[in-house]
Coordinates of C-alpha atoms in Angstrom, one line a residue:
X1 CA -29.5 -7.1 21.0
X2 CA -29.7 -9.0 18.0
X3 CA -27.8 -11.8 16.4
X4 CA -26.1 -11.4 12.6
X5 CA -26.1 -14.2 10.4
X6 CA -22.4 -15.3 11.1
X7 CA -23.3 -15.5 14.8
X8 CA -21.7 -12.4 16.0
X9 CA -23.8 -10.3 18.8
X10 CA -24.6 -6.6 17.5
X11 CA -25.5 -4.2 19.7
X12 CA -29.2 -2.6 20.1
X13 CA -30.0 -0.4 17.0
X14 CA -32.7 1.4 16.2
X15 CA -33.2 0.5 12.4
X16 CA -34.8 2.1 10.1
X17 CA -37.0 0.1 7.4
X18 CA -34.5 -1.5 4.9
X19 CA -30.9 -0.4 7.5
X20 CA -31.0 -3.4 9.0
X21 CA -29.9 -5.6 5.6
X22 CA -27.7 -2.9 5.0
X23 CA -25.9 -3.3 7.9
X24 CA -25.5 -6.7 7.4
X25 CA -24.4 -5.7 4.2
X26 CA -21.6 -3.4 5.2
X27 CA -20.3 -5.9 7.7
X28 CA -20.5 -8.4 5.0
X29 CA -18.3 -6.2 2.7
X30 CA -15.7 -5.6 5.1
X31 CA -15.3 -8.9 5.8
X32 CA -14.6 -10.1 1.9
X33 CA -12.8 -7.5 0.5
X34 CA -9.5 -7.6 -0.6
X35 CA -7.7 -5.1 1.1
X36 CA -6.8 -5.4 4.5
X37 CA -9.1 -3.6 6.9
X38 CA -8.2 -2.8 10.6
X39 CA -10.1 -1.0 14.0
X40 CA -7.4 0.3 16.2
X41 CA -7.4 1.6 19.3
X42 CA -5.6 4.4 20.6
X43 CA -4.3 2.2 22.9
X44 CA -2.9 -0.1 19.7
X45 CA -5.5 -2.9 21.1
X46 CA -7.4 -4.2 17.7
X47 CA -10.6 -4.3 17.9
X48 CA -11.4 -5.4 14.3
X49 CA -9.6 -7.6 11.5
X50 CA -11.4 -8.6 8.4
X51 CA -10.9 -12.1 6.6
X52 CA -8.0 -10.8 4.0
X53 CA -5.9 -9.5 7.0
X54 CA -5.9 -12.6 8.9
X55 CA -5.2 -14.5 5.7
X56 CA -2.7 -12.4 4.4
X57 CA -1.0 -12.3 8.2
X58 CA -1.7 -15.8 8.4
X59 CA -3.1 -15.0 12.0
X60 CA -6.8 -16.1 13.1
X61 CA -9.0 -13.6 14.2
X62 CA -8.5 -14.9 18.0
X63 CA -4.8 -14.2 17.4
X64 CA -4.8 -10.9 15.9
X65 CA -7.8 -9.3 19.2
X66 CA -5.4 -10.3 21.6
X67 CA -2.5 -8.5 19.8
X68 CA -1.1 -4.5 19.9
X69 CA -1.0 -3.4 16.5
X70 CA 2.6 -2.3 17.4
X71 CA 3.4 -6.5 17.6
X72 CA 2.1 -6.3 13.9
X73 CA 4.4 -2.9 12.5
X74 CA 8.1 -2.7 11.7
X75 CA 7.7 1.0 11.8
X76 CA 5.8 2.0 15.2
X77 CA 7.1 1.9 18.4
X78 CA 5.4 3.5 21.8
X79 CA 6.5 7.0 20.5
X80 CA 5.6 7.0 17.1
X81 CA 2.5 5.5 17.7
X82 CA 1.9 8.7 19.8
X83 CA 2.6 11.0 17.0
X84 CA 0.9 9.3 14.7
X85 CA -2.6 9.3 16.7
X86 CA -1.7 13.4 17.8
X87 CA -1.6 13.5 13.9
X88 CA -4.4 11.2 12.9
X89 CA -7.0 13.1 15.4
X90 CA -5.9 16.7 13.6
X91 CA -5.7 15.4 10.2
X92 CA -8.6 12.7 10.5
X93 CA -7.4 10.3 7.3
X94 CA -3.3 9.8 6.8
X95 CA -2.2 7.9 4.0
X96 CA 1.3 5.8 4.2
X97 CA 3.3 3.1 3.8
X98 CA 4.9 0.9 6.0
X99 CA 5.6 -2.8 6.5
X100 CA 3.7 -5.0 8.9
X101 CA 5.4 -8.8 9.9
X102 CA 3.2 -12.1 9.3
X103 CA 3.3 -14.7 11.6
X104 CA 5.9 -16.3 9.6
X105 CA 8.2 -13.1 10.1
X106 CA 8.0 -12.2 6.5
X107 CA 7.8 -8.9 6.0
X108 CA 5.0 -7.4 4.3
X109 CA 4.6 -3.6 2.5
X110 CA 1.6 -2.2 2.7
X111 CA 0.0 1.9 1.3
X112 CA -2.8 2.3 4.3
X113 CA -5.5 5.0 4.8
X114 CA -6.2 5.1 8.4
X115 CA -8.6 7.1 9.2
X116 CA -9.9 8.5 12.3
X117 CA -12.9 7.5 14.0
X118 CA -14.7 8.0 17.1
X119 CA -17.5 5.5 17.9
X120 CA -19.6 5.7 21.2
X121 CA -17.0 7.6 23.1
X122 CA -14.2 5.5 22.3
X123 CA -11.3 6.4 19.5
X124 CA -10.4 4.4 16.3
X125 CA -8.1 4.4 13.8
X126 CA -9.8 2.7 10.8
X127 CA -7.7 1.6 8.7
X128 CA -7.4 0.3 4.7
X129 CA -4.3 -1.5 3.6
X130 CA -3.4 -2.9 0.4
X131 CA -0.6 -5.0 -0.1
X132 CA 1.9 -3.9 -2.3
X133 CA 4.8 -6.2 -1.9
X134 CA 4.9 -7.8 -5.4
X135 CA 4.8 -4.0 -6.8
X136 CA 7.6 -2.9 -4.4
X137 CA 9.9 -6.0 -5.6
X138 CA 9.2 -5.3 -9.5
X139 CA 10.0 -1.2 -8.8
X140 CA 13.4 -2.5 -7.4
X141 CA 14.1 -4.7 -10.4
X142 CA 13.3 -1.6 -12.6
X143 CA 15.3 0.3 -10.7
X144 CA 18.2 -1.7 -11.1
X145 CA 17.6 -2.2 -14.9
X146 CA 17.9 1.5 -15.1
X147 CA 20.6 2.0 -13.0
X148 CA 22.8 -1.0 -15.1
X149 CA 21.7 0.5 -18.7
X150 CA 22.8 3.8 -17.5
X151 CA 25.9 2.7 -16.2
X152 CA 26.8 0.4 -18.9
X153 CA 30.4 1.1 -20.6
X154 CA 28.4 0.1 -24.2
X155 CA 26.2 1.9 -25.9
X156 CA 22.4 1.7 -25.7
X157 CA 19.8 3.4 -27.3
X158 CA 16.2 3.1 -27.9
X159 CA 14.7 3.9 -31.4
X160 CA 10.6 3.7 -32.3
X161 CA 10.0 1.5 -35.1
X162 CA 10.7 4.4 -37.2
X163 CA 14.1 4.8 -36.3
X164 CA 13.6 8.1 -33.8
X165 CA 15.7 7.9 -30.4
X166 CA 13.8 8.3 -28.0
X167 CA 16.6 7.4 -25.2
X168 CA 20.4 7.1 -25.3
X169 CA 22.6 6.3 -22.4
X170 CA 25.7 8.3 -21.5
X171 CA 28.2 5.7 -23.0
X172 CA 25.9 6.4 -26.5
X173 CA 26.5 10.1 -25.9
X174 CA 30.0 10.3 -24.9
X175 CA 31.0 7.5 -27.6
X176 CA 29.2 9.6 -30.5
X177 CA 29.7 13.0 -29.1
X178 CA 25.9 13.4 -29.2
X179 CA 23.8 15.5 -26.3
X180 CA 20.6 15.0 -25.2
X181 CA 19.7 17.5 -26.5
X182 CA 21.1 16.7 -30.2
X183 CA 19.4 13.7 -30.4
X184 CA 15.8 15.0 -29.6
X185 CA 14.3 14.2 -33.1
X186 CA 17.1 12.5 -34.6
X187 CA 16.8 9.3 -36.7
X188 CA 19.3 6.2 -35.7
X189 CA 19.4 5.6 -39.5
X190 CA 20.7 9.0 -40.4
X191 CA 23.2 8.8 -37.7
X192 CA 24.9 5.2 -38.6
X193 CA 25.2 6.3 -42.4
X194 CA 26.9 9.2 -41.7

């Protein structure tokens, strides 16, 4: 048994000349990345949390090995957590999004690849998450710029500096009499001096 250098116990290994360090390495890795990294059990006991994920959860490590991963997931209860490990052993990597609560109750989205492990008998889901909350929140403000601009009751249309329309909303069209068609390759100037 041997001891790493953050005072962890590791397991008996065989190394090979130069593994060692690059074990150390890997663990090292995990730890300090920024996505959120996860060991699951089929059970939905965790068995492994880097440092991001307990930040970003705003868990300790303590907290989060005593905790079912369902405790953690808006999404899976007892029977979707079976259908997603029936899936996850056929498949052996899933990617998908779904939301996970910190300890604040804030909810959280994350795009995961879990992927599917087995590691001295025992089954893992390993998984990769990366938060994509701020991304999700600026989709939805695009989403409802576009839907407002093409629902507006007055015209909008955007020309390149050269004066070609390149979009018109349906208040443009049905004010001017203009399809989208017609205006593929039409110049804004030509149209407002006629």
């Amino acid at each position: 048994v041997g001891v790493s250098k953050d005072g962890t116990i590791l397991k008996a290994f065989q190394f090979e000349e130069g593994e060692e360090e690059e074990a150390y390495l890997s663990k090292f890795t995990l730890n300090h990345v920024s996505d959120l990294v996860f060991w699951v059990r089929k059970d939905a006991s965790i068995a492994y949390v880097n440092k991001a994920t307990c930040e970003r959860l705003g868990y300790t490590r303590e907290e989060l090995l005593k905790m079912k991963s369902s405790e953690l997931t808006l999404s899976y209860d007892g029977y979707g957590r079976d259908s997603f490990w029936e899936q996850l052993t056929q498949e052996k990597t899933i990617k998908s999004k779904y939301k996970l609560i910190t300890k604040s109750g804030d909810p959280i989205t994350v795009l995961s690849t879990s992927n599917y492990l087995v590691y001295e008998g025992e089954e893992y889901n390993c998984a990769f998450a990366k938060d994509i909350t701020e991304q999700e929140r600026e989709n939805d403000k695009l989403k409802l710029t576009q839907f407002s601009i093409e629902n507006s009751h007055e015209m909008i249309v955007w020309v390149q500096y050269d004066g070609q329309i390149f979009y018109a909303n349906p208040a443009f069209k049905e004010k001017t009499g203009y399809q989208k068609e017609d205006l593929e390759g039409i110049n804004l100037f030509n149209i407002v001096e006629s």
